[in-house]
PDB file of C-alpha atoms in Angstrom:
ATOM      1  CA  MET O  72     -69.537 -61.860 -89.863  1.00 81.00           C
ATOM      2  CA  PRO O  73     -68.714 -58.936 -87.568  1.00 93.00           C
ATOM      3  CA  THR O  74     -69.352 -59.240 -83.855  1.00 95.00           C
ATOM      4  CA  GLY O  75     -70.271 -56.574 -81.359  1.00 97.00           C
ATOM      5  CA  THR O  76     -70.489 -56.224 -77.627  1.00 98.00           C
ATOM      6  CA  VAL O  77     -73.531 -54.973 -75.754  1.00 98.00           C
ATOM      7  CA  ARG O  78     -73.931 -54.224 -72.067  1.00 98.00           C
ATOM      8  CA  VAL O  79     -76.746 -56.247 -70.534  1.00 98.00           C
ATOM      9  CA  ARG O  80     -78.409 -55.163 -67.297  1.00 98.00           C
ATOM     10  CA  PHE O  81     -80.542 -57.488 -65.201  1.00 98.00           C
ATOM     11  CA  PHE O  82     -83.093 -56.169 -62.732  1.00 96.00           C
ATOM     12  CA  ALA O  83     -84.751 -57.675 -59.649  1.00 94.00           C
ATOM     13  CA  ARG O  84     -85.565 -61.365 -60.119  1.00 94.00           C
ATOM     14  CA  TYR O  85     -83.458 -61.629 -63.285  1.00 96.00           C
ATOM     15  CA  ALA O  86     -80.364 -60.373 -61.429  1.00 97.00           C
ATOM     16  CA  GLU O  87     -81.023 -63.042 -58.786  1.00 96.00           C
ATOM     17  CA  LEU O  88     -81.321 -65.765 -61.440  1.00 95.00           C
ATOM     18  CA  VAL O  89     -78.171 -64.731 -63.294  1.00 95.00           C
ATOM     19  CA  GLY O  90     -76.184 -63.878 -60.166  1.00 96.00           C
ATOM     20  CA  GLN O  91     -75.127 -60.430 -61.340  1.00 96.00           C
ATOM     21  CA  GLU O  92     -76.650 -57.098 -62.267  1.00 97.00           C
ATOM     22  CA  GLU O  93     -74.815 -56.534 -65.516  1.00 97.00           C
ATOM     23  CA  ALA O  94     -72.617 -58.284 -68.053  1.00 97.00           C
ATOM     24  CA  GLN O  95     -70.926 -57.734 -71.379  1.00 97.00           C
ATOM     25  CA  VAL O  96     -72.248 -60.007 -74.131  1.00 97.00           C
ATOM     26  CA  ALA O  97     -70.626 -60.497 -77.536  1.00 97.00           C
ATOM     27  CA  LEU O  98     -72.762 -61.592 -80.469  1.00 96.00           C
ATOM     28  CA  PRO O  99     -72.749 -61.559 -84.272  1.00 97.00           C
ATOM     29  CA  LEU O 100     -74.017 -58.376 -85.888  1.00 96.00           C
ATOM     30  CA  PRO O 101     -76.534 -57.412 -87.096  1.00 97.00           C
ATOM     31  CA  ALA O 102     -78.491 -58.575 -84.055  1.00 98.00           C
ATOM     32  CA  THR O 103     -81.818 -58.053 -82.332  1.00 98.00           C
ATOM     33  CA  VAL O 104     -82.938 -57.982 -78.713  1.00 98.00           C
ATOM     34  CA  GLY O 105     -84.206 -61.535 -79.263  1.00 98.00           C
ATOM     35  CA  ASP O 106     -80.656 -62.594 -80.202  1.00 98.00           C
ATOM     36  CA  VAL O 107     -79.394 -61.078 -76.946  1.00 98.00           C
ATOM     37  CA  VAL O 108     -82.064 -62.981 -74.987  1.00 97.00           C
ATOM     38  CA  ARG O 109     -81.018 -66.269 -76.592  1.00 96.00           C
ATOM     39  CA  ARG O 110     -77.315 -65.581 -75.953  1.00 97.00           C
ATOM     40  CA  VAL O 111     -77.938 -64.676 -72.300  1.00 97.00           C
ATOM     41  CA  ARG O 112     -80.172 -67.715 -71.716  1.00 96.00           C
ATOM     42  CA  SER O 113     -77.479 -70.038 -73.087  1.00 95.00           C
ATOM     43  CA  ALA O 114     -74.396 -68.308 -71.628  1.00 95.00           C
ATOM     44  CA  PHE O 115     -75.326 -67.694 -67.986  1.00 94.00           C
ATOM     45  CA  PRO O 116     -76.240 -70.375 -65.459  1.00 89.00           C
ATOM     46  CA  GLY O 117     -79.660 -69.568 -64.087  1.00 95.00           C
ATOM     47  CA  ALA O 118     -80.634 -67.382 -67.041  1.00 96.00           C
ATOM     48  CA  ALA O 119     -82.445 -70.299 -68.667  1.00 95.00           C
ATOM     49  CA  ALA O 120     -85.153 -69.652 -66.056  1.00 95.00           C
ATOM     50  CA  MET O 121     -85.772 -66.228 -67.611  1.00 95.00           C
ATOM     51  CA  PRO O 122     -88.744 -66.098 -69.991  1.00 93.00           C
ATOM     52  CA  GLU O 123     -88.064 -66.376 -73.702  1.00 92.00           C
ATOM     53  CA  ARG O 124     -89.846 -63.057 -74.216  1.00 95.00           C
ATOM     54  CA  PRO O 125     -88.897 -60.764 -71.312  1.00 96.00           C
ATOM     55  CA  LEU O 126     -89.710 -57.088 -71.193  1.00 96.00           C
ATOM     56  CA  ALA O 127     -86.695 -55.303 -72.626  1.00 98.00           C
ATOM     57  CA  ALA O 128     -85.264 -51.841 -73.114  1.00 98.00           C
ATOM     58  CA  VAL O 129     -82.444 -50.659 -75.361  1.00 98.00           C
ATOM     59  CA  ASN O 130     -80.701 -47.484 -74.229  1.00 98.00           C
ATOM     60  CA  LEU O 131     -83.565 -46.783 -71.770  1.00 97.00           C
ATOM     61  CA  ARG O 132     -86.347 -47.180 -74.369  1.00 98.00           C
ATOM     62  CA  HIS O 133     -88.808 -50.066 -74.127  1.00 97.00           C
ATOM     63  CA  VAL O 134     -88.571 -52.179 -77.266  1.00 98.00           C
ATOM     64  CA  ARG O 135     -89.882 -55.367 -78.826  1.00 98.00           C
ATOM     65  CA  LEU O 136     -87.677 -58.421 -79.299  1.00 98.00           C
ATOM     66  CA  ASP O 137     -87.226 -57.660 -83.004  1.00 98.00           C
ATOM     67  CA  ALA O 138     -85.615 -54.275 -82.227  1.00 98.00           C
ATOM     68  CA  PRO O 139     -82.037 -53.986 -83.502  1.00 98.00           C
ATOM     69  CA  VAL O 140     -79.057 -53.743 -81.185  1.00 98.00           C
ATOM     70  CA  ARG O 141     -75.730 -52.216 -82.131  1.00 97.00           C
ATOM     71  CA  GLU O 142     -72.210 -52.271 -80.777  1.00 97.00           C
ATOM     72  CA  GLY O 143     -72.124 -50.493 -77.417  1.00 98.00           C
ATOM     73  CA  ASP O 144     -75.883 -50.520 -76.775  1.00 98.00           C
ATOM     74  CA  GLU O 145     -77.268 -51.174 -73.316  1.00 98.00           C
ATOM     75  CA  VAL O 146     -79.955 -53.859 -73.197  1.00 98.00           C
ATOM     76  CA  ALA O 147     -81.964 -54.119 -69.980  1.00 98.00           C
ATOM     77  CA  PHE O 148     -84.235 -57.003 -69.007  1.00 98.00           C
ATOM     78  CA  LEU O 149     -87.119 -56.068 -66.732  1.00 95.00           C
ATOM     79  CA  PRO O 150     -89.186 -58.627 -64.882  1.00 93.00           C
ATOM     80  CA  PRO O 151     -92.945 -58.074 -64.692  1.00 87.00           C
ATOM     81  CA  VAL O 152     -93.965 -55.912 -61.776  1.00 78.00           C
ATOM     82  CA  ALA O 153     -96.776 -57.036 -59.524  1.00 65.00           C
ATOM     83  CA  GLY O 154     -98.669 -54.283 -57.796  1.00 63.00           C
ATOM     84  CA  GLY O 155    -101.013 -54.260 -54.930  1.00 59.00           C
TER      85      GLY O 155
END
């Protein structure tokens, strides 16, 4: 099974939980955003506190967790924003 590497960016609270703003993550291809979430939650201390279904974007486009990811994609995890 081929593997690919995606760039993962963490914003705001997620960056605090993970301890960094971005990382490279390798995973078997084909893969989905949900696969990236599971890999991040298991690979990074603190990331287990992230929700299982975070808001996500692939290459700056908001996507669902079943969206495909490909080698070289950028996957961003965005915490909910509270307004006031």
